[in-house]
Tab-separated table of C-alpha atoms and ligand atoms in Angstrom:
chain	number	residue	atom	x	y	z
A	276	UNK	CA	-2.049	36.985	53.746
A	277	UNK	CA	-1.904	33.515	51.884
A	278	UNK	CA	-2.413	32.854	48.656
A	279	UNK	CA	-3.083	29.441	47.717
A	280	UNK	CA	-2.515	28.144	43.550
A	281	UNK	CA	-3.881	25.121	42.834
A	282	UNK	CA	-4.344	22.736	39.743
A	283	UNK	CA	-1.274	24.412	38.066
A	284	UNK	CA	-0.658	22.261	34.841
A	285	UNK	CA	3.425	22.945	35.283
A	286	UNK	CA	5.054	24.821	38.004
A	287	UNK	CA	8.412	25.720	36.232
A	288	UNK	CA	11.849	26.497	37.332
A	289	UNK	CA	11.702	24.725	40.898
A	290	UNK	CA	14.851	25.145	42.475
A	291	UNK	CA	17.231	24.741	45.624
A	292	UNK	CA	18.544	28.082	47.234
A	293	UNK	CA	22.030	26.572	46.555
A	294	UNK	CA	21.691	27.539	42.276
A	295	UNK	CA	22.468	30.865	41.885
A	296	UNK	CA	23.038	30.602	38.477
A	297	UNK	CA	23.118	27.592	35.415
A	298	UNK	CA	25.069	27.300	32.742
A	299	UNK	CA	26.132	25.601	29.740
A	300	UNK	CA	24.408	22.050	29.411
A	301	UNK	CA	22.721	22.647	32.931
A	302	UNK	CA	20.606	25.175	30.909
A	303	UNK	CA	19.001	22.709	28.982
A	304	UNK	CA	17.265	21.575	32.185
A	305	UNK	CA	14.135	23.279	33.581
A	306	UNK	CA	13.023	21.569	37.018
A	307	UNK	CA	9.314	21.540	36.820
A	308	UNK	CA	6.345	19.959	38.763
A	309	UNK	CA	3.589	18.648	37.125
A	310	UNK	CA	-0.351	19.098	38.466
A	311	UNK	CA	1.349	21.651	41.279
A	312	UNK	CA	0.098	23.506	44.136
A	313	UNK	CA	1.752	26.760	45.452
A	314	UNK	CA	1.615	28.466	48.738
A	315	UNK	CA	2.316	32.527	48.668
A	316	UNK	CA	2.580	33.445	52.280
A	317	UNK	CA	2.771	37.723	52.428
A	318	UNK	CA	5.573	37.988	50.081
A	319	UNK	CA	7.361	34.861	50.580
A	320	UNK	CA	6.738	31.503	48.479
A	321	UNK	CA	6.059	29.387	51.407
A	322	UNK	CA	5.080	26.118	50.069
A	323	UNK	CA	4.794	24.158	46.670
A	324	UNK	CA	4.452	20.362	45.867
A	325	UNK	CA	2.387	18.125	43.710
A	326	UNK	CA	-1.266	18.571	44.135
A	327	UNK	CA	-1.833	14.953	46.188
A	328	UNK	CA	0.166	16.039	48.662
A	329	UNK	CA	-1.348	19.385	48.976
A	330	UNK	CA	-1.465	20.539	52.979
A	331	UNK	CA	-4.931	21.549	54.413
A	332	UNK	CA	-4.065	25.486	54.913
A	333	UNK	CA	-6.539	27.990	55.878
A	334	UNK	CA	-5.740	30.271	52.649
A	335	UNK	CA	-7.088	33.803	52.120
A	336	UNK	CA	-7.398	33.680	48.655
A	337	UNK	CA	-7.489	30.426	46.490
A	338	UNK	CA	-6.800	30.551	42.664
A	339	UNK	CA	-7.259	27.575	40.378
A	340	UNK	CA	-4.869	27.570	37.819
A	341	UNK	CA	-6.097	24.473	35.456
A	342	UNK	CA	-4.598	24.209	32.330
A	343	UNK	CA	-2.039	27.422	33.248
A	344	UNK	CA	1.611	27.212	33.708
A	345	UNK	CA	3.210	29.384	36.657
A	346	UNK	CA	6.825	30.298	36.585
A	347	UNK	CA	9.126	33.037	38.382
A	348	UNK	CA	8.621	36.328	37.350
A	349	UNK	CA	11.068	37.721	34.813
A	350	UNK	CA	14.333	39.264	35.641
A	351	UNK	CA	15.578	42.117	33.609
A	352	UNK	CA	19.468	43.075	34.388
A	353	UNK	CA	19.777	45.437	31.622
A	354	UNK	CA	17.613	48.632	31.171
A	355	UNK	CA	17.542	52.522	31.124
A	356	UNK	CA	14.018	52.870	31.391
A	357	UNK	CA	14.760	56.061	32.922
A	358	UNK	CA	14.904	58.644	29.492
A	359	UNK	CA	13.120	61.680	28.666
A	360	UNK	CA	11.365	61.640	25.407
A	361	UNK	CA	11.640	58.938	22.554
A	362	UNK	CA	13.897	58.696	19.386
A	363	UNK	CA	10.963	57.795	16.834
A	364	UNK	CA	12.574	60.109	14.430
A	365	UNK	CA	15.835	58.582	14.404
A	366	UNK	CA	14.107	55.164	13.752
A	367	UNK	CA	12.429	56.597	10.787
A	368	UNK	CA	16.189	58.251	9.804
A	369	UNK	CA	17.584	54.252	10.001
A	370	UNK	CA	14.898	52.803	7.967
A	371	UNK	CA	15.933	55.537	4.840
A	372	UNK	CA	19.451	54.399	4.987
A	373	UNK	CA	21.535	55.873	7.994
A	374	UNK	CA	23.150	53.557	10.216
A	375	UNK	CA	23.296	53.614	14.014
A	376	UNK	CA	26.776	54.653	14.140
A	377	UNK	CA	25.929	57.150	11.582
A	378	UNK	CA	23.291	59.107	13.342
A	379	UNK	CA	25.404	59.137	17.023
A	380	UNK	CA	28.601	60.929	14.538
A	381	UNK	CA	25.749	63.551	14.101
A	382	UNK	CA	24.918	64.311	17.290
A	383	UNK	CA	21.739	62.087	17.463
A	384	UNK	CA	22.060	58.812	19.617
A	385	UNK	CA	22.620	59.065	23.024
A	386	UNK	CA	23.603	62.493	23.277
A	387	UNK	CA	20.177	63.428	21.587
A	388	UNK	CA	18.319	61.573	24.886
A	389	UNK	CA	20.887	63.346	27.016
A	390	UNK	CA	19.876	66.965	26.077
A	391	UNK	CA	16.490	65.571	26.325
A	392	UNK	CA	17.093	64.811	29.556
A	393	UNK	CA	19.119	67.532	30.714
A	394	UNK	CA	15.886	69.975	29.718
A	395	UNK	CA	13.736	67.641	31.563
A	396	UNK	CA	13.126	68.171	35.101
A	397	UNK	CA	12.694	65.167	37.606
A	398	UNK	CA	9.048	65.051	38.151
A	399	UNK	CA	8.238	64.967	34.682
A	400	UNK	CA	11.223	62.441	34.640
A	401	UNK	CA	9.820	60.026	36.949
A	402	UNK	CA	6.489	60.108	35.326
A	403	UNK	CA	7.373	59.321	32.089
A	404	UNK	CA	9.731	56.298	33.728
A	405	UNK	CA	6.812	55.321	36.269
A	406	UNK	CA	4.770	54.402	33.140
A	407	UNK	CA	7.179	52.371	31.509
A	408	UNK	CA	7.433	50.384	34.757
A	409	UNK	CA	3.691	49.762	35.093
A	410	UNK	CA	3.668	48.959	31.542
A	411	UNK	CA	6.811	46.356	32.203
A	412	UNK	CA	5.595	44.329	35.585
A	413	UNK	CA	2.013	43.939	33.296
A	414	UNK	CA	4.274	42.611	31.178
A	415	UNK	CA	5.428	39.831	33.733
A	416	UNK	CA	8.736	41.608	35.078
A	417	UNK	CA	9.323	41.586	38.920
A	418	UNK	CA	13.118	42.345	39.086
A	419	UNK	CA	14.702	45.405	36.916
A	420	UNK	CA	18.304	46.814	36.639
A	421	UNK	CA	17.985	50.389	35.734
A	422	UNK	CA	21.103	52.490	34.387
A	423	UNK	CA	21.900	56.367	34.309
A	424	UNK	CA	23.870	57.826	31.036
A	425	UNK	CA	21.643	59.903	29.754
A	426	UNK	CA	22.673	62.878	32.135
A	427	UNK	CA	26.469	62.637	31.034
A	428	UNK	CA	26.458	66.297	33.496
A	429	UNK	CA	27.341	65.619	37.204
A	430	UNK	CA	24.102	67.222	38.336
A	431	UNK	CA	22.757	65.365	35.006
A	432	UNK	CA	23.528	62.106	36.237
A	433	UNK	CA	22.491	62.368	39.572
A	434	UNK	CA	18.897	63.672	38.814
A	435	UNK	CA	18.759	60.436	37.059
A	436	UNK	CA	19.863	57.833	40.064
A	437	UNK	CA	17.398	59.817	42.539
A	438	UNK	CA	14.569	59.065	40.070
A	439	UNK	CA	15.582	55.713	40.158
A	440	UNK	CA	16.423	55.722	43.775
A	441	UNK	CA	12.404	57.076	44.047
A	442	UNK	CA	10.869	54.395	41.898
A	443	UNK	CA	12.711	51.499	43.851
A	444	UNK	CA	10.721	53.484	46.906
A	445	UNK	CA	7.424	53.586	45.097
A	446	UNK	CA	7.256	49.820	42.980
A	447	UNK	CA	6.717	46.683	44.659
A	448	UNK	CA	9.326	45.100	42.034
A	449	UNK	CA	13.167	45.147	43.002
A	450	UNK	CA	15.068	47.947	41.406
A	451	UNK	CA	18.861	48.175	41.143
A	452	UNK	CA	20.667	51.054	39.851
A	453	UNK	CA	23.843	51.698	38.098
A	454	UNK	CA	25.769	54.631	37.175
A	455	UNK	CA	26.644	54.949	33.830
A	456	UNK	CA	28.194	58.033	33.731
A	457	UNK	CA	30.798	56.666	30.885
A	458	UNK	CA	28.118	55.772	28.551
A	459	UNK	CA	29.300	58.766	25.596
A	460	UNK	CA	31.391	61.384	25.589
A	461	UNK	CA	29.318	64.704	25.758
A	462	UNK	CA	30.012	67.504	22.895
A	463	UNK	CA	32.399	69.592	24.743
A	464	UNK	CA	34.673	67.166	25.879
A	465	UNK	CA	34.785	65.532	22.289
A	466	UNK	CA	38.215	66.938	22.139
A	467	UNK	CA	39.441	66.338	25.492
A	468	UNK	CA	37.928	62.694	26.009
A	469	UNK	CA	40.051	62.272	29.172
A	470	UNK	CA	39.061	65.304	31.006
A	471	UNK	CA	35.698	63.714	30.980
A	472	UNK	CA	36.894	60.675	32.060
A	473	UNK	CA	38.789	62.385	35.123
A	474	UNK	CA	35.304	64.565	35.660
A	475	UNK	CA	33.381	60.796	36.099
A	476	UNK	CA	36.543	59.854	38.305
A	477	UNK	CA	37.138	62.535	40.221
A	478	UNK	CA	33.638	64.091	41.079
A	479	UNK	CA	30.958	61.727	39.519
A	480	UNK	CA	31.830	58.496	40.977
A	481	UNK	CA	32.392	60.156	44.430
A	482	UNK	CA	28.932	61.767	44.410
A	483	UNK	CA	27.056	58.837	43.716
A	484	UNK	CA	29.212	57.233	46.286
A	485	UNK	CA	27.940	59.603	48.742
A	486	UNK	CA	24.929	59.762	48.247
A	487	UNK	CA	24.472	55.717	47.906
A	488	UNK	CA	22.882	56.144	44.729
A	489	UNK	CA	24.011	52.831	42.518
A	490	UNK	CA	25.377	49.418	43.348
A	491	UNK	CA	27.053	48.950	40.337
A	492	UNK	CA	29.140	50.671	37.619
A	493	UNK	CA	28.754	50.685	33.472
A	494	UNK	CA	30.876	51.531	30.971
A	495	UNK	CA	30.189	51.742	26.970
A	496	UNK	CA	33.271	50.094	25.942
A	497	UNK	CA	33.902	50.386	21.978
A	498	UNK	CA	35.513	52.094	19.373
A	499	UNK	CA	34.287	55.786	19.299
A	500	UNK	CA	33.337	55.599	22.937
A	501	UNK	CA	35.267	54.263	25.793
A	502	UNK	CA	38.442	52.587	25.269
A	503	UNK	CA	40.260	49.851	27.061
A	504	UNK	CA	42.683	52.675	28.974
A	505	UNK	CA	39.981	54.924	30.052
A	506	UNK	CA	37.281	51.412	30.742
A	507	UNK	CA	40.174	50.142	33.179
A	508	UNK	CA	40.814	53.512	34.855
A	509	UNK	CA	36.795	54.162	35.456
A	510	UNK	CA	36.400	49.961	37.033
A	511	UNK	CA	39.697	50.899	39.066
A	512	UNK	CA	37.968	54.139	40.255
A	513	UNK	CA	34.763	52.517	40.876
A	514	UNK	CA	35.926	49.224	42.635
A	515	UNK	CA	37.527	52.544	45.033
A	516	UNK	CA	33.826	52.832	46.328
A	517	UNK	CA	32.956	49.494	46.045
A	518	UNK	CA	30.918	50.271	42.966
A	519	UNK	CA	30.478	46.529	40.921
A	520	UNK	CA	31.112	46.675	37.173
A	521	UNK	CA	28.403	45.581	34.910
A	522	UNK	CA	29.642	46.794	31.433
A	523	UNK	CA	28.092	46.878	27.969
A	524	UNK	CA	31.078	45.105	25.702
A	525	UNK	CA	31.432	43.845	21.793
A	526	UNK	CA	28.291	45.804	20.672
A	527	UNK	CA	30.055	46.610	17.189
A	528	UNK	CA	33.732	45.274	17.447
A	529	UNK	CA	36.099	43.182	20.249
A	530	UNK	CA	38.096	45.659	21.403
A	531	UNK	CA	39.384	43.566	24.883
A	532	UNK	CA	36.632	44.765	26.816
A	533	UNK	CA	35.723	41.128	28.550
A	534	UNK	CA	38.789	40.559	29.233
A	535	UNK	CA	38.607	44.025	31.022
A	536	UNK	CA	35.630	42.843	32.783
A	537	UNK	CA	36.778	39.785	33.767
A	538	UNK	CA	40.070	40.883	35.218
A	539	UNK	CA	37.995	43.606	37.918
A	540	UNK	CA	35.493	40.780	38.494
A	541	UNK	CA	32.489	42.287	36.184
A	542	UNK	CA	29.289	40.854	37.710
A	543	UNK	CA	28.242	41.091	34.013
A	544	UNK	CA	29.181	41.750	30.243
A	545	UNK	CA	26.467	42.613	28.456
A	546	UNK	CA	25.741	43.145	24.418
A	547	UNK	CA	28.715	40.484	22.751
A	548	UNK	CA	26.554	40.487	19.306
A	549	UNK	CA	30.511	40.335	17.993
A	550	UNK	CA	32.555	37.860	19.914
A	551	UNK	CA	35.928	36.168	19.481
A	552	UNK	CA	37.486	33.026	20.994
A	553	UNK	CA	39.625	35.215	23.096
A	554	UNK	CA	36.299	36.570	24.510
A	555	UNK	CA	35.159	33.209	24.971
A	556	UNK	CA	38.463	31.775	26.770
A	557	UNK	CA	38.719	34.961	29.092
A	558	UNK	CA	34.600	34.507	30.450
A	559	UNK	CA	36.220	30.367	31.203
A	560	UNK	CA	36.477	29.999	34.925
A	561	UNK	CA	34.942	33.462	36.141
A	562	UNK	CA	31.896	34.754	38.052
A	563	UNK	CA	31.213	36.774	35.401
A	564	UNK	CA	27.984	36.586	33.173
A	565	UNK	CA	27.652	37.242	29.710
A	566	UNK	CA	24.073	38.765	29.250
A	567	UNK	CA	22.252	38.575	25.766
A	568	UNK	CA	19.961	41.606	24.710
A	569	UNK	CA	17.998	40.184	21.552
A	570	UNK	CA	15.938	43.337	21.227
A	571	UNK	CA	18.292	45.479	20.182
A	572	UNK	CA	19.752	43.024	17.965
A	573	UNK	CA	16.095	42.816	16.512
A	574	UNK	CA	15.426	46.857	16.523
A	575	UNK	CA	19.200	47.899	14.844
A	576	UNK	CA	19.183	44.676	12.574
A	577	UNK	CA	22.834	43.835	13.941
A	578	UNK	CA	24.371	40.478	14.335
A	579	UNK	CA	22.387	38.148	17.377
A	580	UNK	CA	24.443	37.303	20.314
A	581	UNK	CA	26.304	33.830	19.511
A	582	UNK	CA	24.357	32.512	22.383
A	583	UNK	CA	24.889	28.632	21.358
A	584	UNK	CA	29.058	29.773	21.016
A	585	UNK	CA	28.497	30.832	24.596
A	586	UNK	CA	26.156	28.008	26.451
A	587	UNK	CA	28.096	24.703	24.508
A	588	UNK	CA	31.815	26.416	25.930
A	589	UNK	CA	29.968	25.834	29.259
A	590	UNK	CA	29.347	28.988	30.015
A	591	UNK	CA	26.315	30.697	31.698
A	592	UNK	CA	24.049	33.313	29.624
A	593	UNK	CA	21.592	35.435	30.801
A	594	UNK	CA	18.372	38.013	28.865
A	595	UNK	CA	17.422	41.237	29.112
A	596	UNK	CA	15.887	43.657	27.150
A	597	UNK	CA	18.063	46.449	27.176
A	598	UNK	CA	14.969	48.830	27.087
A	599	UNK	CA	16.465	51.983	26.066
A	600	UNK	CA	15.367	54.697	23.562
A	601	UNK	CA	17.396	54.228	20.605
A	602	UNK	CA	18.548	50.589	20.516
A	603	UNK	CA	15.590	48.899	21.889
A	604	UNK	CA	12.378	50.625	22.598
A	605	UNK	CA	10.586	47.850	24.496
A	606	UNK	CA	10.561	46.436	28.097
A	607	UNK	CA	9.106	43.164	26.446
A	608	UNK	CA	10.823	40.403	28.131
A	609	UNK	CA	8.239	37.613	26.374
A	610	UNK	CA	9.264	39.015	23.466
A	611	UNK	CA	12.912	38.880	24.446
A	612	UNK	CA	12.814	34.722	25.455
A	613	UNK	CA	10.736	34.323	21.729
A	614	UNK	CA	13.580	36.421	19.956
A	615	UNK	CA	16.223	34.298	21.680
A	616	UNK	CA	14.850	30.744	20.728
A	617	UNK	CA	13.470	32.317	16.896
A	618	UNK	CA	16.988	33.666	16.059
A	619	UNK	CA	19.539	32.714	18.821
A	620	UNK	CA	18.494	29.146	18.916
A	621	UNK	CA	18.113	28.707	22.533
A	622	UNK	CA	15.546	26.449	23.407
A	623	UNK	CA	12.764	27.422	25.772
A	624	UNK	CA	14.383	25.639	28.526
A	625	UNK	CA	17.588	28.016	27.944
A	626	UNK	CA	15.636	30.903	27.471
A	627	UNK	CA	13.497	30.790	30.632
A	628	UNK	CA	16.632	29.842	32.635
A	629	UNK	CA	18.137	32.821	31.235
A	630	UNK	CA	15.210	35.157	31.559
A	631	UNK	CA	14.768	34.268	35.352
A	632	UNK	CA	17.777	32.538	37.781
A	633	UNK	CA	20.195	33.673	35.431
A	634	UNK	CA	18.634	37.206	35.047
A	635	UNK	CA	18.666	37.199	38.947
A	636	UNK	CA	22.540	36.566	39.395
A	637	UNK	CA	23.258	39.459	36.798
A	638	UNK	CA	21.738	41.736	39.290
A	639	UNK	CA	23.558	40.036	42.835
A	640	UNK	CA	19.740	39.129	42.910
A	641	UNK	CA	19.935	35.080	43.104
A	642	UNK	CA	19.166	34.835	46.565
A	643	UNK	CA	15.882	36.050	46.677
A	644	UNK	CA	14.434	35.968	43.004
A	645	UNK	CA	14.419	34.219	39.649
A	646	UNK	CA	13.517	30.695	40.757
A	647	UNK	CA	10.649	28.598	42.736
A	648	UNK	CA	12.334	28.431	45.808
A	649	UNK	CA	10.806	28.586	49.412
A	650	UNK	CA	11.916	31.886	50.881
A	651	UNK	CA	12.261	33.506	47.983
A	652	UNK	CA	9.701	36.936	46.645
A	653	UNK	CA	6.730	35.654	46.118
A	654	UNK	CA	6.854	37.252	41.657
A	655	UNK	CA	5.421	34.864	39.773
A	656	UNK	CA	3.042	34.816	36.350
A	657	UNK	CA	0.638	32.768	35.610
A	658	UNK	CA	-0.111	32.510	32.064
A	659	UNK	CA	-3.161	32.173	30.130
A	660	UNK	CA	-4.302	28.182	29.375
A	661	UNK	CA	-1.664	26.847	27.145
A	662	UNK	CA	-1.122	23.659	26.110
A	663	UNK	CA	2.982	23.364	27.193
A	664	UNK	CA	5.391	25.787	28.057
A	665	UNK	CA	7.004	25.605	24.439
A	666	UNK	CA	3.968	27.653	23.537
A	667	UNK	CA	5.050	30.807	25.259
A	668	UNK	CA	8.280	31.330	23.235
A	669	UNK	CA	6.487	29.849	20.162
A	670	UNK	CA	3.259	32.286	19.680
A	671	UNK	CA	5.627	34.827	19.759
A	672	UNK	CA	3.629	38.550	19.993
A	673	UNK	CA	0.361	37.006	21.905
A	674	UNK	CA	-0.079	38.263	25.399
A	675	UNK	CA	0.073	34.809	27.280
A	676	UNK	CA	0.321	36.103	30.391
A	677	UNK	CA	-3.253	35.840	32.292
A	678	UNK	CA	-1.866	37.045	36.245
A	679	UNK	CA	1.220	38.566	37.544
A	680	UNK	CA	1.560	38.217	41.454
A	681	UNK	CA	4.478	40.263	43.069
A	682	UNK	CA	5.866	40.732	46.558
A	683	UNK	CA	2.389	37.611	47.080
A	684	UNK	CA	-0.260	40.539	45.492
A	685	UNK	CA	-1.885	40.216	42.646
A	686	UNK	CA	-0.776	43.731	40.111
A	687	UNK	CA	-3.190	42.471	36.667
B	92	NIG	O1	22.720	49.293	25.376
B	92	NIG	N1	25.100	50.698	23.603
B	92	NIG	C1	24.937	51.574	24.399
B	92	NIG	N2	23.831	51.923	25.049
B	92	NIG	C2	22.510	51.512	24.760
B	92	NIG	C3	21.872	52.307	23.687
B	92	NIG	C4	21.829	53.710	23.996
B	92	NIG	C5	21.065	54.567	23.057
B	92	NIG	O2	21.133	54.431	21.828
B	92	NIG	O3	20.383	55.451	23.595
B	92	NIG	C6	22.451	50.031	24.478
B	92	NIG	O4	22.166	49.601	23.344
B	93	FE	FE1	22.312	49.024	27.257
């Protein structure tokens, strides 16, 4: 099957296989080809150039994209789309005065989704998550991390990765999964925090093991949840079965945990709405990427990631959305690139890089996705007619996107 795009008005984020990810000034730079043609061949990009120099190909499909921009398809390295339920009464509870923090010491936060989940069985499960992934590659995504940590139970827990495991199976878009097992402590281990630790040690991490059921490993580092003893004990665990660590840092304070991450090689830290130079210093010279998540700075009103702290120290910075139940109810990653240039000051040449290449290499996923790259999955958008790609950020809440092609088939 070939699919032939022609007339595209930019073709954005054209890229050799060789960057896997950009950072600091780099990310000011969005490779683009003006009045573009591209080649989908099955679900490969095959070809791309400048539309005088367009081959004569016997296409199966041709579609003229005047006045539209085409870019990669979004990459989303931060989610746990897989939840039973919604918290819409703990989001009325915030707006009459409680805090975050506040409703979690109650027993509302995450270990309200994790009794909603435990009571949940895994058909209902993966229809409730099935939707929210429909609803997200309309949306323009075509590669997704996807978390556990709402089981917090062994058998919990893995109910959750073979749900995931089964959309992966059932969605054109690439799925990645990662245990999050240390994500809160449950109720009766609030006295006994390390006996839960040693449970996730001891009989969680080798189950998922066995069963292949993530490729990397999270940890809710911060005060109240996981501290630096028990975040270094899980990594060292995890690393044990070549689990990678992705970990969710410097939500609320700097308690050490990128330097934690950095030390066992995190692939990513992700949150860093509070950051210190320290933080900054440690990220200096290492494969790890910090990744942004502007949506739940938006939906708890908390401090933005210091994203122009992070890109002008020459370091690389990635977007997701975080979509998750209580922190950030939305899979939105147009919104997400808009939220990051409105409030983080990125401009739209940072945020796409973030959204896409740099989104890729949070997930071990810059190989094959996040850029215009022959060889690479053929996930792309095409947006509505727009007059430059500022636009998309800019008109922040209208749905620009007019196709969404992944694996080389057209999904709206
Ligand atoms: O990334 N911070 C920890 N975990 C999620 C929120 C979880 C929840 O409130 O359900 C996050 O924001
Ligand atoms: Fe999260």
């Amino acid at each position: 099957m070939i699919t032939l795009i022609t007339n595209i008005k930019d073709l954005l984020q054209v890229r050799k296989l060789s960057f896997k990810k950009v950072s600091g000034s780099e990310m000011k730079i969005l490779p683009s080809i003006k009045n573009a043609f591209l080649v989908l061949k099955d679900d490969l990009i095959h070809d791309f150039g400048e539309m005088h120099s367009i081959p004569n190909i016997n296409a199966d499909k041709i579609i003229d994209a005047k006045g539209k921009i085409v870019l990669p398809a979004w990459c989303d390295s931060h989610t746990h789309i897989v939840y039973a339920g919604n918290r819409e009464g703990e989001f009325v509870d915030r707006i009459n005065g409680l805090s975050y923090e506040e409703i979690a010491k109650k027993g509302g936060g995450i270990l309200n989704s994790a009794k909603k989940l435990q009571d949940t069985d895994d058909d209902d499960l993966y229809q409730q998550a099935s939707e929210r992934i429909k609803e997200i590659i309309s949306l323009g995504t075509g590669a997704v991390e996807i978390k556990s940590g709402y089981g917090l139970t062994i058998d919990a827990e893995i109910k959750m990765l073979r749900v995931i495991k089964k959309l992966s199976k059932e969605f054109p878009i690439k799925i990645k999964a990662t245990f999050l097992g240390a994500h809160a402590f449950p109720a009766l281990y609030k006295n006994n925090k390390d006996a839960y630790v040693n449970l996730i040690c001891n009989e969680m991490i080798p189950a998922v093991a066995e069963e292949n059921l993530a490729e990397f490993i999270d940890i809710f580092c911060e005060t109240g949840y996981f501290n630096i003893e028990q975040t270094e004990k899980i990594l060292k665990t995890g690393k044990e079965y070549n689990l990678i660590p992705k970990i969710h840092v410097n939500q609320f304070n700097s308690i050490g945990g990128v330097e934690v991450g950095v030390k066992y090689n995190a692939l990513s830290v992700d949150h860093l709405e509070v950051l210190n130079i320290n933080d900054i210093e440690a990220l200096k010279n290492s494969k790890t990427i910090p990744v942004a998540l502007p949506s739940c700075s938006y939906f708890l009103s908390i401090p933005y990631t210091p994203a122009r702290n992070l890109i002008d120290n020459g370091l690389p910075l990635a977007l997701a959305s975080d979509f998750n139940p209580g922190s950030a109810p939305s899979g939105n990653m147009n919104f997400v690139v808009s939220t990051a240039c409105i409030k983080m000051k990125m401009t739209p040449e940072e945020a796409i890089n973030a959204a896409t290449l740099n989104g890729a290499y949070a997930m071990n996923l810059s190989d094959s996705h996040g850029s215009i790259t022959k060889g690479k999955k053929a996930n792309i958008i095409i947006t509505k007619k727009v007059p430059t790609y500022n636009y998309l950020p800019y008109a922040f809440g209208s749905n620009l996107i007019d196709t969404v092609i992944i694996n080389g088939k057209i999904m709206s």
